[in-house]
Coordinates of C-alpha atoms in Angstrom, one line a residue:
M3 CA 4.7 -16.5 -6.5
K4 CA 3.3 -16.5 -3.2
L5 CA 5.2 -18.9 -1.2
V6 CA 2.9 -20.2 2.2
R7 CA 4.9 -23.1 4.5
Y8 CA 1.3 -24.8 6.2
G9 CA 0.3 -27.0 9.3
R10 CA 0.7 -27.3 13.0
I11 CA 4.0 -25.6 14.8
G12 CA 6.3 -27.5 13.6
K13 CA 5.0 -29.1 10.6
E14 CA 4.2 -27.6 8.6
K15 CA 5.0 -28.1 4.7
P16 CA 6.0 -25.7 1.4
G17 CA 3.8 -25.0 -0.4
L18 CA 2.0 -21.9 -2.9
I19 CA -1.1 -20.4 -3.5
D20 CA -1.9 -20.3 -7.6
E21 CA -3.6 -17.1 -9.1
E22 CA -7.4 -19.0 -8.4
G23 CA -6.2 -18.2 -4.5
K24 CA -6.2 -22.5 -3.9
L25 CA -2.9 -24.1 -1.1
R26 CA -0.8 -26.3 -4.0
D27 CA 1.6 -27.9 -1.8
L28 CA 5.2 -28.0 -2.5
S29 CA 6.7 -31.0 -0.6
G30 CA 7.2 -33.3 -3.7
V31 CA 9.0 -30.8 -5.7
I32 CA 11.0 -29.1 -2.2
G33 CA 12.0 -30.2 1.7
D34 CA 11.2 -26.4 2.7
I35 CA 10.8 -22.1 2.1
G36 CA 14.9 -20.8 3.6
G37 CA 18.1 -20.1 2.9
E38 CA 19.0 -21.7 -0.1
Q39 CA 15.7 -22.3 -1.8
L40 CA 15.0 -17.9 -1.6
S41 CA 17.7 -17.7 -4.0
D42 CA 16.7 -16.0 -7.9
K43 CA 18.3 -19.7 -9.3
A44 CA 15.6 -21.4 -6.7
M45 CA 13.1 -19.0 -7.2
R46 CA 13.1 -18.7 -11.2
K47 CA 13.7 -22.3 -10.9
L48 CA 9.9 -23.1 -9.5
A49 CA 8.6 -20.9 -10.4
K50 CA 8.9 -22.5 -13.7
I51 CA 5.9 -25.3 -12.2
A52 CA 3.0 -25.0 -13.5
P53 CA 0.9 -24.2 -10.2
E54 CA -1.9 -27.4 -11.7
T55 CA 0.4 -29.6 -11.6
L56 CA 0.3 -29.6 -7.9
P57 CA -2.2 -31.3 -4.9
I58 CA -4.3 -29.3 -3.9
V59 CA -4.6 -28.8 -0.1
R60 CA -8.2 -29.7 1.3
G61 CA -9.5 -28.2 3.8
N62 CA -8.0 -24.8 5.5
P63 CA -4.6 -25.3 8.0
R64 CA -2.4 -22.8 9.3
F65 CA 0.2 -21.0 7.6
G66 CA 2.8 -20.4 8.9
V67 CA 5.8 -18.5 8.9
P68 CA 6.1 -18.2 5.7
V69 CA 10.3 -18.6 5.8
A70 CA 11.8 -21.8 7.9
K71 CA 14.9 -21.6 10.5
V72 CA 15.1 -17.4 10.1
G73 CA 18.3 -16.1 11.5
K74 CA 17.5 -13.0 12.1
F75 CA 15.0 -10.2 12.7
I76 CA 15.6 -7.0 12.5
G77 CA 13.7 -4.3 13.3
I78 CA 13.6 -0.2 12.2
G79 CA 12.5 2.3 14.6
L80 CA 10.6 5.1 13.1
N81 CA 10.9 5.5 9.5
Y82 CA 8.1 7.0 8.8
K83 CA 7.5 10.1 8.2
D84 CA 3.7 11.2 10.4
H85 CA 4.3 7.9 13.0
A86 CA 7.9 10.0 14.2
A87 CA 5.1 12.7 14.6
E88 CA 2.4 11.0 15.8
A89 CA 5.2 10.9 18.7
G90 CA 6.8 13.9 19.3
L91 CA 10.0 12.4 18.5
P92 CA 12.7 14.3 15.1
V93 CA 13.3 12.5 11.5
P94 CA 16.3 10.4 12.6
K95 CA 19.3 10.8 10.6
E96 CA 20.1 7.0 10.3
P97 CA 18.1 4.0 10.6
I98 CA 17.3 3.2 14.2
V99 CA 17.8 -0.8 14.6
F100 CA 16.8 -3.6 17.0
M101 CA 16.4 -7.1 16.8
K102 CA 12.9 -9.2 17.7
A103 CA 14.0 -12.8 19.1
I104 CA 13.3 -15.2 16.1
T105 CA 11.5 -17.1 18.8
C106 CA 8.8 -14.6 18.2
L107 CA 7.5 -15.1 15.1
S108 CA 4.8 -16.7 14.6
G109 CA 2.4 -17.6 11.7
A110 CA -0.1 -14.6 10.4
D111 CA -3.1 -15.5 12.5
D112 CA -1.6 -17.1 15.4
P113 CA -3.3 -15.2 18.6
I114 CA -0.9 -12.9 20.3
M115 CA -0.1 -13.5 23.9
L116 CA 0.3 -10.8 26.2
P117 CA 3.2 -11.4 28.5
Q118 CA 3.1 -11.5 32.3
G119 CA 2.9 -8.0 33.4
S120 CA 2.4 -6.9 29.9
K121 CA 0.1 -2.9 30.5
K122 CA 0.6 -2.0 26.9
T123 CA 1.2 -4.0 24.7
D124 CA 0.9 -2.6 21.2
W125 CA 0.7 -3.5 17.6
E126 CA 2.7 -2.4 14.0
V127 CA 1.9 -3.5 11.0
E128 CA 4.8 -3.5 8.7
L129 CA 6.2 -4.4 5.1
G130 CA 8.7 -7.4 5.5
I131 CA 11.7 -7.3 3.3
V132 CA 12.9 -11.1 3.2
I133 CA 16.4 -12.0 1.7
G134 CA 17.5 -14.2 -0.4
T135 CA 20.9 -14.0 -1.2
R136 CA 23.7 -13.7 1.2
A137 CA 24.6 -9.1 1.3
R138 CA 27.9 -8.3 3.0
N139 CA 28.4 -4.5 2.3
V140 CA 26.2 -3.9 -0.9
S141 CA 25.8 -0.7 -2.4
E142 CA 21.8 0.5 -2.6
A143 CA 21.9 0.6 -6.8
E144 CA 22.9 -3.6 -6.6
A145 CA 20.6 -4.2 -2.8
E146 CA 17.2 -5.0 -4.4
K147 CA 19.2 -8.1 -6.5
Y148 CA 19.3 -9.9 -2.8
I149 CA 15.8 -9.8 -1.8
A150 CA 13.4 -12.4 -2.1
G151 CA 10.3 -11.5 -1.4
Y152 CA 8.2 -9.2 0.6
C153 CA 5.3 -10.1 2.9
V154 CA 3.1 -8.4 6.4
V155 CA 4.9 -8.3 9.6
N156 CA 3.3 -7.2 12.4
D157 CA 6.0 -5.3 15.1
V158 CA 4.0 -6.5 18.6
T159 CA 5.7 -4.3 21.3
E160 CA 5.2 -3.9 24.6
R161 CA 5.9 0.2 25.9
E162 CA 6.8 -0.3 29.1
F163 CA 8.7 -2.9 28.5
Q164 CA 10.4 -1.8 25.7
L165 CA 11.0 2.7 27.5
E166 CA 10.6 2.1 30.9
R167 CA 12.7 -0.6 32.0
G168 CA 16.2 0.8 31.1
G169 CA 16.1 1.8 28.0
Q170 CA 17.0 -1.5 25.5
W171 CA 14.0 -1.5 23.1
D172 CA 14.6 -5.3 22.2
K173 CA 13.1 -6.2 25.3
G174 CA 9.5 -5.0 24.8
K175 CA 10.1 -6.1 20.5
G176 CA 10.7 -9.8 21.2
C177 CA 7.8 -12.0 23.3
D178 CA 6.9 -14.9 22.9
T179 CA 4.3 -14.0 19.6
F180 CA 4.8 -11.0 19.5
G181 CA 5.7 -12.1 15.9
P182 CA 3.8 -12.6 13.0
V183 CA 4.3 -12.4 9.7
G184 CA 2.8 -13.8 7.1
P185 CA 0.7 -15.6 5.9
W186 CA 2.8 -16.0 2.4
L187 CA 6.2 -14.3 0.8
V188 CA 5.8 -13.1 -2.3
T189 CA 8.1 -13.0 -4.3
R190 CA 9.3 -9.7 -5.5
D191 CA 9.3 -10.0 -8.9
E192 CA 4.7 -9.7 -7.7
V193 CA 5.9 -6.2 -6.3
W194 CA 5.8 -3.6 -8.7
D195 CA 6.4 -0.6 -6.4
V196 CA 7.6 -1.3 -3.0
N197 CA 7.7 2.1 -2.1
Q198 CA 3.4 2.2 -3.1
L199 CA 2.1 0.3 -1.1
D200 CA -1.4 0.8 1.5
L201 CA -0.9 -0.2 5.2
Y202 CA -3.8 -0.6 6.8
L203 CA -4.5 -2.5 10.9
E204 CA -8.1 -2.9 12.6
L205 CA -8.7 -3.8 15.8
N206 CA -12.5 -5.2 17.1
G207 CA -12.7 -3.7 13.3
K208 CA -12.8 0.3 13.1
R209 CA -9.2 1.8 11.2
M210 CA -6.1 2.6 13.9
Q211 CA -3.4 2.3 11.5
T212 CA -3.4 3.6 7.8
G213 CA -0.8 4.4 5.9
S214 CA 1.6 3.9 2.2
T215 CA 4.9 2.5 1.7
E216 CA 5.5 6.7 0.5
N217 CA 6.1 7.4 3.6
M218 CA 8.9 6.1 5.0
I219 CA 11.9 7.8 5.9
F220 CA 14.4 5.1 4.6
K221 CA 14.1 2.8 1.2
V222 CA 13.6 -0.3 0.8
P223 CA 17.0 -0.5 -0.7
Q224 CA 18.3 2.2 2.2
L225 CA 18.3 -0.5 4.2
V226 CA 18.9 -4.1 2.7
A227 CA 22.5 -1.5 2.2
Y228 CA 22.7 0.3 4.8
L229 CA 22.0 -2.9 7.6
S230 CA 24.6 -5.0 5.4
R231 CA 27.6 -2.9 6.4
F232 CA 26.7 -3.6 10.5
M233 CA 26.1 -7.4 9.6
T234 CA 25.8 -9.8 6.7
L235 CA 22.3 -11.0 6.0
E236 CA 21.6 -14.4 5.3
P237 CA 19.1 -15.8 2.9
G238 CA 15.8 -15.7 5.6
D239 CA 16.7 -12.8 7.1
I240 CA 12.8 -11.3 7.6
I241 CA 14.0 -6.8 8.4
A242 CA 10.3 -5.8 9.1
T243 CA 10.5 -1.9 8.1
G244 CA 8.9 0.9 10.9
T245 CA 4.8 1.7 10.5
P246 CA 2.9 4.3 10.1
P247 CA 0.9 6.2 13.2
G248 CA -2.1 5.3 14.8
V249 CA 0.1 3.2 17.0
G250 CA -1.6 2.7 21.0
M251 CA 0.7 4.2 22.5
A252 CA 0.0 7.7 20.5
R253 CA -3.7 7.8 21.0
K254 CA -5.5 10.4 22.7
P255 CA -5.5 8.3 25.4
K256 CA -3.6 5.8 24.8
R257 CA -4.8 2.2 23.9
F258 CA -2.4 -0.6 24.4
L259 CA -4.1 -4.6 24.4
K260 CA -5.8 -6.6 26.4
K261 CA -7.6 -10.3 26.4
G262 CA -10.5 -11.1 23.9
D263 CA -9.4 -7.6 21.2
F264 CA -9.0 -8.9 17.9
L265 CA -6.8 -7.0 15.2
R266 CA -7.1 -7.1 11.7
L267 CA -3.9 -5.7 9.3
G268 CA -2.9 -5.6 5.8
I269 CA -0.7 -4.7 3.0
A270 CA -2.5 -4.4 -0.3
G271 CA -0.9 -7.4 -2.4
L272 CA 1.0 -9.1 0.0
G273 CA -2.4 -10.7 2.4
E274 CA -4.0 -9.8 5.5
Q275 CA -2.7 -11.3 9.8
Q276 CA -5.7 -11.5 12.3
Q277 CA -5.7 -12.0 15.2
D278 CA -6.7 -12.8 18.9
V279 CA -5.2 -11.1 22.0
I280 CA -5.3 -14.4 24.9
G281 CA -3.5 -14.2 28.3
F282 CA -0.4 -15.6 29.6
Q283 CA 0.2 -18.7 28.9
Q284 CA 2.4 -21.7 30.8
F285 CA 4.3 -23.3 28.0

C-alpha cells in the first residue's frame, strides 16, 4: 500500500493511493496514520479494504508528512561508499548517528526555507525507514518485522552550521523545512529488495545525485538493529539512511542552494519530491 496524509498543514487526513494512482480517503476507516496504525496487525486490516470502496479525493491536495506525530527523526551519516569517497573521508566502522529536529519535518513538495544567515545549504536524497513496532535490542535477522515501510527523505543540511559551528551536526540538520518526507509511505511488503533501489536528485533540471541503495555501507536491518541497542525505536520514528554522491559540498566548484532554486528527487518505487527554495521568513 501507498499511504498518505493530505491537506493543509496541521489539518491532514489519512489516505491511500490506489493502483491507478488515484487518491482515496481513509478518514472513514482510521483517524490518522501513525503509532498503532503502523503495526503489522493494523496494516493487514487496511490491506483487506477494497480501494474502490473508498471515496476519491478530487483536485490536487498537498501531501504532508505521511506519518503523524513522529517521535524521533534519526539520521545516518556517510553511509554510502561512494559518498564517503567524494568527501575524502574513511568508511565508518560503525554507523554515524545524528538527530534531526522533528520541527524540521515538512511535506514532500513544501518549500525549503533557507535559514537566516545561511551560506551553505545543501541537499541529500535518502531512503527513509518508518518504524512500525517498538524495537529494543533487536537482532539483524528480526529487524525487518519492526519496519512499517519506506519513504523518500531529503536530508537538507546547512554545511556551515553542521561543520564550522562547534562540531554539532544537529545544528545544520534540524532547521525549519529541512526534513521533507514522502510523498507517501510504501509498506514493506511492496518493496521487494530495499538494497536495490535507485535514487536521484536534480537541481534546476540538472542531475546532481545518482545512486543505489546497494552501495549503502550499513544495510537497513543493520541500522535498525544497531540503533535499537542505544535507543528504543517507537512506531512512527523515521530513520534517514544516508545519501549517495553528488552533494553540493563535494562538487567542484561547490554549489549550495539559493533562493529561486528548484529541487526534484526520488527513489524508484517510493515516489518523487519537488521543492522550491525560498528565503528566510519569520513565522
